[in-house]
Amino acid sequence: MIAIITGDIINSEKHPSSQWIDLLKGYFNQFGASPMNWEIYRGDEFQLKVTEKNALFSAIRIKSMLKAIKGLDVRMGIGIGLETYVGAGVTESNGPAYQRSGRNFESLKESKINLSIATGIEEKDRTLNLILRLALDFMDDWSVVSAEIVTLVLDHPAYSQKEIAQKLGIKQSAVSQRLKRARLDLVLDVLSYYEEVITDN
């Protein structure tokens, strides 16, 4: 079982790609080389192959990284399932994971929702997507500083508030306020719940 994240950058036409493309490539390279593991195409669309366990974490990490650039956001459809054909690159490969991701992504454009999961199990999908829609209520509203602190904590989960403050060059009291505003405790709860549900076959 694998996970495919299909996405596009929201408001990319108002920003030079130099603002975000290297950040995206830098993050994607952690999952392997392009085009086998990821690809950016048509200017601002992308596909990324990750493990099913890591799928939601990766999607939220991509969202926080891009929301840390004022005015940008991202729309992503996650598909979980088998990979039945490996092509010359991720966009040429196939299987239920790819099909679910693609269909899911296309349906998001009409629904105005920015993140959704398709596992092929209706009950799981309904619960996960309801939780995601509630979480998106605040994640879509992350400010640049909220998104920045979420990215930092996801990358360095063991950092103390003091270390986060040093890294961002702010006071420790400001770290606590930003974490509250970003609702990081809820983000981590959602990720923890997702891991439980996805590994519970």
mmCIF file of C-alpha atoms in Angstrom:
data_model
loop_
_atom_site.group_PDB
_atom_site.id
_atom_site.type_symbol
_atom_site.label_atom_id
_atom_site.label_comp_id
_atom_site.label_asym_id
_atom_site.label_seq_id
_atom_site.Cartn_x
_atom_site.Cartn_y
_atom_site.Cartn_z
ATOM 1 C CA MET A 1 0.000 0.000 0.000
ATOM 2 C CA ILE A 2 1.225 3.458 -0.913
ATOM 3 C CA ALA A 3 -0.154 6.985 -0.844
ATOM 4 C CA ILE A 4 -0.202 9.448 -3.728
ATOM 5 C CA ILE A 5 -0.656 13.144 -3.081
ATOM 6 C CA THR A 6 -1.878 15.104 -6.116
ATOM 7 C CA GLY A 7 -1.930 18.846 -5.610
ATOM 8 C CA ASP A 8 -1.739 22.328 -7.013
ATOM 9 C CA ILE A 9 -0.627 25.655 -5.608
ATOM 10 C CA ILE A 10 -3.464 28.103 -4.923
ATOM 11 C CA ASN A 11 -2.743 31.692 -6.063
ATOM 12 C CA SER A 12 0.507 30.618 -7.763
ATOM 13 C CA GLU A 13 -0.206 33.011 -10.664
ATOM 14 C CA LYS A 14 0.221 35.950 -8.249
ATOM 15 C CA HIS A 15 3.644 34.787 -7.073
ATOM 16 C CA PRO A 16 6.882 34.118 -8.972
ATOM 17 C CA SER A 17 7.600 30.372 -8.849
ATOM 18 C CA SER A 18 11.059 31.198 -7.451
ATOM 19 C CA GLN A 19 9.255 31.955 -4.153
ATOM 20 C CA TRP A 20 8.055 28.396 -3.655
ATOM 21 C CA ILE A 21 9.445 25.896 -6.175
ATOM 22 C CA ASP A 22 12.812 25.298 -4.477
ATOM 23 C CA LEU A 23 11.107 24.833 -1.107
ATOM 24 C CA LEU A 24 8.795 22.256 -2.635
ATOM 25 C CA LYS A 25 11.621 20.439 -4.431
ATOM 26 C CA GLY A 26 13.751 20.478 -1.282
ATOM 27 C CA TYR A 27 10.962 18.820 0.701
ATOM 28 C CA PHE A 28 10.047 16.343 -2.050
ATOM 29 C CA ASN A 29 13.678 15.219 -2.404
ATOM 30 C CA GLN A 30 13.409 13.648 1.053
ATOM 31 C CA PHE A 31 11.151 11.016 -0.513
ATOM 32 C CA GLY A 32 13.512 10.111 -3.355
ATOM 33 C CA ALA A 33 14.390 11.382 -6.792
ATOM 34 C CA SER A 34 12.171 12.927 -9.448
ATOM 35 C CA PRO A 35 10.405 11.712 -11.570
ATOM 36 C CA MET A 36 10.046 8.292 -9.872
ATOM 37 C CA ASN A 37 8.900 9.608 -6.490
ATOM 38 C CA TRP A 38 7.612 13.074 -7.321
ATOM 39 C CA GLU A 39 7.015 15.432 -10.190
ATOM 40 C CA ILE A 40 6.040 19.086 -10.627
ATOM 41 C CA TYR A 41 4.211 19.663 -13.920
ATOM 42 C CA ARG A 42 1.984 22.188 -15.717
ATOM 43 C CA GLY A 43 3.720 24.929 -13.753
ATOM 44 C CA ASP A 44 2.058 24.529 -10.385
ATOM 45 C CA GLU A 45 0.708 20.977 -10.105
ATOM 46 C CA PHE A 46 2.531 18.113 -8.450
ATOM 47 C CA GLN A 47 2.388 14.445 -7.574
ATOM 48 C CA LEU A 48 4.250 12.876 -4.670
ATOM 49 C CA LYS A 49 4.528 9.214 -3.639
ATOM 50 C CA VAL A 50 4.804 8.541 0.100
ATOM 51 C CA THR A 51 3.986 5.745 2.557
ATOM 52 C CA GLU A 52 0.352 5.517 3.641
ATOM 53 C CA LYS A 53 1.418 6.180 7.264
ATOM 54 C CA ASN A 54 3.214 9.387 6.244
ATOM 55 C CA ALA A 55 0.575 10.732 3.842
ATOM 56 C CA LEU A 56 -1.358 13.153 6.036
ATOM 57 C CA PHE A 57 1.767 14.376 7.836
ATOM 58 C CA SER A 58 3.376 15.150 4.456
ATOM 59 C CA ALA A 59 0.268 16.955 3.191
ATOM 60 C CA ILE A 60 0.006 19.142 6.304
ATOM 61 C CA ARG A 61 3.751 19.816 6.168
ATOM 62 C CA ILE A 62 3.416 20.937 2.521
ATOM 63 C CA LYS A 63 0.471 23.155 3.487
ATOM 64 C CA SER A 64 2.291 24.841 6.386
ATOM 65 C CA MET A 65 5.414 25.389 4.261
ATOM 66 C CA LEU A 66 3.430 27.103 1.486
ATOM 67 C CA LYS A 67 1.142 29.079 3.841
ATOM 68 C CA ALA A 68 4.342 30.552 5.340
ATOM 69 C CA ILE A 69 4.533 32.521 2.059
ATOM 70 C CA LYS A 70 1.926 35.286 2.244
ATOM 71 C CA GLY A 71 -1.011 34.674 -0.093
ATOM 72 C CA LEU A 72 -0.180 31.077 -1.031
ATOM 73 C CA ASP A 73 -2.069 27.890 -0.184
ATOM 74 C CA VAL A 74 -2.339 24.391 -1.640
ATOM 75 C CA ARG A 75 -5.106 21.986 -2.684
ATOM 76 C CA MET A 76 -4.332 18.256 -2.267
ATOM 77 C CA GLY A 77 -6.108 14.964 -2.886
ATOM 78 C CA ILE A 78 -4.573 11.963 -1.116
ATOM 79 C CA GLY A 79 -5.186 8.497 -2.547
ATOM 80 C CA ILE A 80 -4.254 5.343 -0.653
ATOM 81 C CA GLY A 81 -4.056 1.906 -2.216
ATOM 82 C CA LEU A 82 -1.937 -0.357 -4.377
ATOM 83 C CA GLU A 83 0.505 0.573 -7.115
ATOM 84 C CA THR A 84 -0.085 -1.906 -9.939
ATOM 85 C CA TYR A 85 2.062 -0.354 -12.653
ATOM 86 C CA VAL A 86 5.374 1.484 -12.315
ATOM 87 C CA GLY A 87 6.002 3.774 -15.273
ATOM 88 C CA ALA A 88 8.920 6.028 -16.189
ATOM 89 C CA GLY A 89 7.802 8.436 -13.479
ATOM 90 C CA VAL A 90 5.181 8.965 -10.815
ATOM 91 C CA THR A 91 2.778 10.664 -13.260
ATOM 92 C CA GLU A 92 2.959 7.634 -15.599
ATOM 93 C CA SER A 93 2.502 4.966 -12.903
ATOM 94 C CA ASN A 94 -0.899 3.522 -12.064
ATOM 95 C CA GLY A 95 -3.024 1.627 -9.590
ATOM 96 C CA PRO A 96 -5.855 2.321 -7.138
ATOM 97 C CA ALA A 97 -3.724 4.798 -5.132
ATOM 98 C CA TYR A 98 -3.153 6.934 -8.255
ATOM 99 C CA GLN A 99 -6.748 6.714 -9.436
ATOM 100 C CA ARG A 100 -8.153 7.629 -6.014
ATOM 101 C CA SER A 101 -5.731 10.524 -5.666
ATOM 102 C CA GLY A 102 -6.554 11.916 -9.132
ATOM 103 C CA ARG A 103 -10.325 11.636 -8.744
ATOM 104 C CA ASN A 104 -10.166 13.030 -5.234
ATOM 105 C CA PHE A 105 -8.085 15.989 -6.401
ATOM 106 C CA GLU A 106 -10.469 16.777 -9.280
ATOM 107 C CA SER A 107 -13.496 16.697 -6.946
ATOM 108 C CA LEU A 108 -11.815 19.220 -4.615
ATOM 109 C CA LYS A 109 -11.771 21.880 -7.316
ATOM 110 C CA GLU A 110 -15.576 21.910 -7.348
ATOM 111 C CA SER A 111 -16.101 21.553 -3.585
ATOM 112 C CA LYS A 112 -13.799 24.420 -2.510
ATOM 113 C CA ILE A 113 -12.193 22.072 0.046
ATOM 114 C CA ASN A 114 -8.385 22.066 0.063
ATOM 115 C CA LEU A 115 -7.534 18.612 1.441
ATOM 116 C CA SER A 116 -9.202 15.226 1.240
ATOM 117 C CA ILE A 117 -8.367 11.519 1.580
ATOM 118 C CA ALA A 118 -9.622 8.502 -0.370
ATOM 119 C CA THR A 119 -8.730 5.072 1.026
ATOM 120 C CA GLY A 120 -11.345 3.029 -0.819
ATOM 121 C CA ILE A 121 -13.072 2.229 2.505
ATOM 122 C CA GLU A 122 -16.184 4.376 2.732
ATOM 123 C CA GLU A 123 -16.486 4.453 6.528
ATOM 124 C CA LYS A 124 -12.830 5.425 7.017
ATOM 125 C CA ASP A 125 -13.089 8.106 4.346
ATOM 126 C CA ARG A 126 -16.206 9.634 5.861
ATOM 127 C CA THR A 127 -14.661 9.919 9.343
ATOM 128 C CA LEU A 128 -11.252 11.120 8.174
ATOM 129 C CA ASN A 129 -12.662 13.711 5.789
ATOM 130 C CA LEU A 130 -15.081 15.064 8.391
ATOM 131 C CA ILE A 131 -12.147 15.536 10.811
ATOM 132 C CA LEU A 132 -10.087 17.123 8.023
ATOM 133 C CA ARG A 133 -12.845 19.571 7.112
ATOM 134 C CA LEU A 134 -13.060 20.668 10.747
ATOM 135 C CA ALA A 135 -9.255 21.005 10.944
ATOM 136 C CA LEU A 136 -9.157 22.965 7.673
ATOM 137 C CA ASP A 137 -11.445 25.485 9.338
ATOM 138 C CA PHE A 138 -8.389 26.804 11.170
ATOM 139 C CA MET A 139 -5.556 25.485 8.957
ATOM 140 C CA ASP A 140 -6.859 27.433 5.946
ATOM 141 C CA ASP A 141 -6.678 30.542 8.129
ATOM 142 C CA TRP A 142 -3.089 30.061 9.323
ATOM 143 C CA SER A 143 -1.180 33.329 9.211
ATOM 144 C CA VAL A 144 2.383 33.390 7.868
ATOM 145 C CA VAL A 145 3.812 33.186 11.424
ATOM 146 C CA SER A 146 1.434 30.355 12.424
ATOM 147 C CA ALA A 147 2.367 28.362 9.314
ATOM 148 C CA GLU A 148 6.058 29.019 9.958
ATOM 149 C CA ILE A 149 5.915 27.673 13.512
ATOM 150 C CA VAL A 150 3.898 24.591 12.466
ATOM 151 C CA THR A 151 6.531 23.769 9.817
ATOM 152 C CA LEU A 152 9.312 24.122 12.372
ATOM 153 C CA VAL A 153 7.603 21.879 14.948
ATOM 154 C CA LEU A 154 6.729 19.209 12.373
ATOM 155 C CA ASP A 155 10.374 19.165 11.240
ATOM 156 C CA HIS A 156 11.767 19.198 14.807
ATOM 157 C CA PRO A 157 9.224 17.534 17.115
ATOM 158 C CA ALA A 158 11.754 17.262 19.960
ATOM 159 C CA TYR A 159 12.493 21.015 20.060
ATOM 160 C CA SER A 160 11.626 22.766 23.321
ATOM 161 C CA GLN A 161 9.798 26.114 23.229
ATOM 162 C CA LYS A 162 13.121 27.725 24.126
ATOM 163 C CA GLU A 163 14.804 26.148 21.076
ATOM 164 C CA ILE A 164 11.899 27.202 18.825
ATOM 165 C CA ALA A 165 12.209 30.759 20.162
ATOM 166 C CA GLN A 166 15.953 30.805 19.399
ATOM 167 C CA LYS A 167 15.391 29.402 15.914
ATOM 168 C CA LEU A 168 12.738 32.038 15.086
ATOM 169 C CA GLY A 169 14.466 34.850 16.946
ATOM 170 C CA ILE A 170 11.447 35.575 19.153
ATOM 171 C CA LYS A 171 10.652 35.451 22.894
ATOM 172 C CA GLN A 172 9.583 32.178 24.474
ATOM 173 C CA SER A 173 6.244 33.716 25.505
ATOM 174 C CA ALA A 174 5.574 34.514 21.826
ATOM 175 C CA VAL A 175 6.204 30.853 20.899
ATOM 176 C CA SER A 176 3.487 29.702 23.269
ATOM 177 C CA GLN A 177 1.013 32.239 21.813
ATOM 178 C CA ARG A 178 1.816 31.267 18.223
ATOM 179 C CA LEU A 179 1.439 27.545 18.957
ATOM 180 C CA LYS A 180 -1.974 28.202 20.506
ATOM 181 C CA ARG A 181 -3.064 30.365 17.586
ATOM 182 C CA ALA A 182 -1.936 27.707 15.086
ATOM 183 C CA ARG A 183 -3.911 25.074 17.092
ATOM 184 C CA LEU A 184 -0.872 22.831 16.940
ATOM 185 C CA ASP A 185 -2.214 20.544 19.676
ATOM 186 C CA LEU A 186 -5.210 19.752 17.448
ATOM 187 C CA VAL A 187 -3.011 19.236 14.377
ATOM 188 C CA LEU A 188 -0.955 16.657 16.289
ATOM 189 C CA ASP A 189 -4.139 14.963 17.566
ATOM 190 C CA VAL A 190 -5.481 14.702 14.000
ATOM 191 C CA LEU A 191 -2.176 13.191 12.818
ATOM 192 C CA SER A 192 -2.143 10.722 15.693
ATOM 193 C CA TYR A 193 -5.741 9.668 14.980
ATOM 194 C CA TYR A 194 -4.968 9.284 11.260
ATOM 195 C CA GLU A 195 -2.029 6.956 12.021
ATOM 196 C CA GLU A 196 -4.224 4.802 14.264
ATOM 197 C CA VAL A 197 -7.008 4.551 11.671
ATOM 198 C CA ILE A 198 -4.714 3.912 8.730
ATOM 199 C CA THR A 199 -2.677 1.186 10.431
ATOM 200 C CA ASP A 200 -5.831 -0.504 11.740
ATOM 201 C CA ASN A 201 -6.597 -2.846 8.877
#
